[in-house]
Amino acid sequence: MRQIITLIGILVFNFSFAQQTKVYNDKLNIVGDIYEYKAQVDEDPNLELVDLEDFVPGIILDIRYATTNNFTGQQVYTKAKAFARWPVAEALAIVQEELGKRNLALKVYDAYRPYSATVLFYEIYKDTTYVASPWSGSRHNRGAAIDISIVDLETGEEIQMPTGYDDFTEAAHPDYMDLPQNVIQNRDFLINTMQKHGFKVYASEWWHFDFVGWEAFPLMDIPFDKL
Ligand SMILES: [Zn+2]
C-alpha cells in the first residue's frame, strides 16, 4: 500500500512538474532559474522585479489570480503579490503620485505573471484575443505589463469602468463607445494617464497596459515565493 502511495506521489509530482515546465515554443528564452535571474539583475539592475506594494506608496492590490475570483475559477498564485521590473515600477509610482493628488489610487489586478500561468490560461481559454499565446508568451511574463484600474479613496470603491476585470467581450475594448459618458471619461482618464507615463493600452482590454520598451525584458517562469 505504501509503495502504491509513493508511486502515486511520484506520478502527481512528475505531472505537475511537467505542467509547470511545458514550453510551447523551444525558441522562447524563458528564465526559469532563480540564479540565472539574479545574475541578470547583477548585470542590469533594471531587470529587477520590484515588489509594487513596497515601491509604490498607496497602491492597492486586488490580485485576482491569488483567489478563485477569476476566469479560471482556480487559485493560480499562492501569494497575492504584484511585481514589475524596476523602470515599470518607477513609472507606476509617478502615475500613483499623480492620482493621489486627486484622492485616487491605482488598483492592480495582475502584474508579473510566471510563464506557467500563461500556459494554464491558454489551456483553459484558447482565444488569443484575450489570453496570451504560449507560443510567444505574455508581456506579463516579462514583468512589463500590468492590469490596473482606479479606486476613489473617498468611497474606497473602484470608479465605474466599462466592464469588470477579464471580461472577454467587445465592451472591454478601449475604443468601445456604447457606454455612459462618465464611464467613457473614467476609462479614458486611466488610459491617458498611463500613456502619458510610458504605457500603452492593449486593443482588447481597457485594464491591460504594456510598458513601452517591454522587449528589453526576458520572459520568466519563476514563482512569487522565490522572488
Ligand atoms: Zn493583462
PDB file of N, CA and C in Angstrom, residues 124-161:
ATOM      1  N   ILE A 124      -7.093  26.737 -20.685  1.00  0.00           N
ATOM      2  CA  ILE A 124      -8.482  26.886 -20.237  1.00  0.00           C
ATOM      3  C   ILE A 124      -9.300  27.674 -21.265  1.00  0.00           C
ATOM      4  N   TYR A 125      -8.705  28.697 -21.858  1.00  0.00           N
ATOM      5  CA  TYR A 125      -9.450  29.612 -22.731  1.00  0.00           C
ATOM      6  C   TYR A 125      -8.624  29.900 -23.983  1.00  0.00           C
ATOM      7  N   LYS A 126      -8.893  29.121 -25.043  1.00  0.00           N
ATOM      8  CA  LYS A 126      -7.989  29.148 -26.204  1.00  0.00           C
ATOM      9  C   LYS A 126      -8.327  30.255 -27.210  1.00  0.00           C
ATOM     10  N   ASP A 127      -8.552  31.458 -26.724  1.00  0.00           N
ATOM     11  CA  ASP A 127      -8.798  32.585 -27.624  1.00  0.00           C
ATOM     12  C   ASP A 127      -7.708  33.616 -27.363  1.00  0.00           C
ATOM     13  N   THR A 128      -6.773  33.709 -28.304  1.00  0.00           N
ATOM     14  CA  THR A 128      -5.602  34.573 -28.066  1.00  0.00           C
ATOM     15  C   THR A 128      -5.901  36.063 -28.248  1.00  0.00           C
ATOM     16  N   THR A 129      -7.192  36.411 -28.506  1.00  0.00           N
ATOM     17  CA  THR A 129      -7.557  37.829 -28.457  1.00  0.00           C
ATOM     18  C   THR A 129      -7.478  38.298 -27.007  1.00  0.00           C
ATOM     19  N   TYR A 130      -7.888  37.409 -26.102  1.00  0.00           N
ATOM     20  CA  TYR A 130      -7.980  37.799 -24.690  1.00  0.00           C
ATOM     21  C   TYR A 130      -6.947  37.109 -23.792  1.00  0.00           C
ATOM     22  N   VAL A 131      -6.392  36.012 -24.275  1.00  0.00           N
ATOM     23  CA  VAL A 131      -5.419  35.269 -23.465  1.00  0.00           C
ATOM     24  C   VAL A 131      -4.134  35.163 -24.288  1.00  0.00           C
ATOM     25  N   ALA A 132      -3.008  35.453 -23.668  1.00  0.00           N
ATOM     26  CA  ALA A 132      -1.746  35.470 -24.422  1.00  0.00           C
ATOM     27  C   ALA A 132      -1.427  34.093 -24.993  1.00  0.00           C
ATOM     28  N   SER A 133      -0.801  34.103 -26.159  1.00  0.00           N
ATOM     29  CA  SER A 133      -0.394  32.857 -26.793  1.00  0.00           C
ATOM     30  C   SER A 133       0.849  32.298 -26.098  1.00  0.00           C
ATOM     31  N   PRO A 134       0.820  31.019 -25.731  1.00  0.00           N
ATOM     32  CA  PRO A 134       2.012  30.434 -25.100  1.00  0.00           C
ATOM     33  C   PRO A 134       3.168  30.252 -26.081  1.00  0.00           C
ATOM     34  N   TRP A 135       2.889  30.429 -27.397  1.00  0.00           N
ATOM     35  CA  TRP A 135       3.967  30.335 -28.386  1.00  0.00           C
ATOM     36  C   TRP A 135       4.848  31.589 -28.351  1.00  0.00           C
ATOM     37  N   SER A 136       4.250  32.705 -27.948  1.00  0.00           N
ATOM     38  CA  SER A 136       5.051  33.932 -27.858  1.00  0.00           C
ATOM     39  C   SER A 136       5.274  34.358 -26.410  1.00  0.00           C
ATOM     40  N   GLY A 137       4.417  33.872 -25.504  1.00  0.00           N
ATOM     41  CA  GLY A 137       4.496  34.320 -24.117  1.00  0.00           C
ATOM     42  C   GLY A 137       3.789  35.656 -23.973  1.00  0.00           C
ATOM     43  N   SER A 138       3.539  36.055 -22.734  1.00  0.00           N
ATOM     44  CA  SER A 138       2.825  37.295 -22.456  1.00  0.00           C
ATOM     45  C   SER A 138       3.813  38.357 -21.995  1.00  0.00           C
ATOM     46  N   ARG A 139       3.434  39.607 -22.230  1.00  0.00           N
ATOM     47  CA  ARG A 139       4.272  40.700 -21.707  1.00  0.00           C
ATOM     48  C   ARG A 139       4.223  40.720 -20.183  1.00  0.00           C
ATOM     49  N   HIS A 140       3.186  40.116 -19.622  1.00  0.00           N
ATOM     50  CA  HIS A 140       3.159  39.922 -18.159  1.00  0.00           C
ATOM     51  C   HIS A 140       4.308  39.005 -17.732  1.00  0.00           C
ATOM     52  N   ASN A 141       4.655  38.017 -18.566  1.00  0.00           N
ATOM     53  CA  ASN A 141       5.755  37.102 -18.233  1.00  0.00           C
ATOM     54  C   ASN A 141       7.093  37.837 -18.192  1.00  0.00           C
ATOM     55  N   ARG A 142       7.125  39.015 -18.805  1.00  0.00           N
ATOM     56  CA  ARG A 142       8.358  39.813 -18.842  1.00  0.00           C
ATOM     57  C   ARG A 142       8.424  40.823 -17.702  1.00  0.00           C
ATOM     58  N   GLY A 143       7.355  40.862 -16.891  1.00  0.00           N
ATOM     59  CA  GLY A 143       7.308  41.857 -15.809  1.00  0.00           C
ATOM     60  C   GLY A 143       7.145  43.255 -16.353  1.00  0.00           C
ATOM     61  N   ALA A 144       6.555  43.348 -17.569  1.00  0.00           N
ATOM     62  CA  ALA A 144       6.469  44.638 -18.255  1.00  0.00           C
ATOM     63  C   ALA A 144       5.041  44.963 -18.676  1.00  0.00           C
ATOM     64  N   ALA A 145       4.069  44.291 -18.080  1.00  0.00           N
ATOM     65  CA  ALA A 145       2.660  44.594 -18.349  1.00  0.00           C
ATOM     66  C   ALA A 145       1.927  44.602 -17.019  1.00  0.00           C
ATOM     67  N   ILE A 146       0.842  45.374 -16.999  1.00  0.00           N
ATOM     68  CA  ILE A 146       0.095  45.499 -15.753  1.00  0.00           C
ATOM     69  C   ILE A 146      -1.396  45.595 -16.051  1.00  0.00           C
ATOM     70  N   ASP A 147      -2.192  44.914 -15.239  1.00  0.00           N
ATOM     71  CA  ASP A 147      -3.647  45.011 -15.323  1.00  0.00           C
ATOM     72  C   ASP A 147      -4.082  45.889 -14.160  1.00  0.00           C
ATOM     73  N   ILE A 148      -4.789  46.966 -14.484  1.00  0.00           N
ATOM     74  CA  ILE A 148      -4.928  48.020 -13.497  1.00  0.00           C
ATOM     75  C   ILE A 148      -6.256  48.761 -13.617  1.00  0.00           C
ATOM     76  N   SER A 149      -6.719  49.323 -12.498  1.00  0.00           N
ATOM     77  CA  SER A 149      -7.877  50.206 -12.521  1.00  0.00           C
ATOM     78  C   SER A 149      -7.637  51.310 -11.493  1.00  0.00           C
ATOM     79  N   ILE A 150      -8.680  52.088 -11.226  1.00  0.00           N
ATOM     80  CA  ILE A 150      -8.549  53.232 -10.312  1.00  0.00           C
ATOM     81  C   ILE A 150      -9.588  53.135  -9.208  1.00  0.00           C
ATOM     82  N   VAL A 151      -9.155  53.395  -7.983  1.00  0.00           N
ATOM     83  CA  VAL A 151     -10.055  53.428  -6.830  1.00  0.00           C
ATOM     84  C   VAL A 151     -10.222  54.879  -6.379  1.00  0.00           C
ATOM     85  N   ASP A 152     -11.453  55.240  -6.044  1.00  0.00           N
ATOM     86  CA  ASP A 152     -11.731  56.544  -5.455  1.00  0.00           C
ATOM     87  C   ASP A 152     -11.536  56.393  -3.948  1.00  0.00           C
ATOM     88  N   LEU A 153     -10.561  57.109  -3.384  1.00  0.00           N
ATOM     89  CA  LEU A 153     -10.220  56.897  -1.969  1.00  0.00           C
ATOM     90  C   LEU A 153     -11.312  57.414  -1.030  1.00  0.00           C
ATOM     91  N   GLU A 154     -12.166  58.259  -1.548  1.00  0.00           N
ATOM     92  CA  GLU A 154     -13.252  58.774  -0.716  1.00  0.00           C
ATOM     93  C   GLU A 154     -14.276  57.669  -0.429  1.00  0.00           C
ATOM     94  N   THR A 155     -14.567  56.872  -1.435  1.00  0.00           N
ATOM     95  CA  THR A 155     -15.550  55.787  -1.265  1.00  0.00           C
ATOM     96  C   THR A 155     -14.870  54.445  -1.007  1.00  0.00           C
ATOM     97  N   GLY A 156     -13.608  54.338  -1.377  1.00  0.00           N
ATOM     98  CA  GLY A 156     -12.899  53.065  -1.281  1.00  0.00           C
ATOM     99  C   GLY A 156     -13.284  52.107  -2.399  1.00  0.00           C
ATOM    100  N   GLU A 157     -14.086  52.596  -3.344  1.00  0.00           N
ATOM    101  CA  GLU A 157     -14.568  51.743  -4.443  1.00  0.00           C
ATOM    102  C   GLU A 157     -13.853  52.094  -5.744  1.00  0.00           C
ATOM    103  N   GLU A 158     -13.802  51.113  -6.638  1.00  0.00           N
ATOM    104  CA  GLU A 158     -13.287  51.349  -7.978  1.00  0.00           C
ATOM    105  C   GLU A 158     -14.225  52.324  -8.699  1.00  0.00           C
ATOM    106  N   ILE A 159     -13.656  53.263  -9.432  1.00  0.00           N
ATOM    107  CA  ILE A 159     -14.533  54.133 -10.230  1.00  0.00           C
ATOM    108  C   ILE A 159     -15.169  53.293 -11.328  1.00  0.00           C
ATOM    109  N   GLN A 160     -16.294  53.774 -11.852  1.00  0.00           N
ATOM    110  CA  GLN A 160     -17.051  52.946 -12.787  1.00  0.00           C
ATOM    111  C   GLN A 160     -16.318  52.800 -14.120  1.00  0.00           C
ATOM    112  N   MET A 161     -16.033  51.565 -14.476  1.00  0.00           N
ATOM    113  CA  MET A 161     -15.324  51.274 -15.724  1.00  0.00           C
ATOM    114  C   MET A 161     -16.265  50.477 -16.654  1.00  0.00           C
TER     115      MET A 161
END
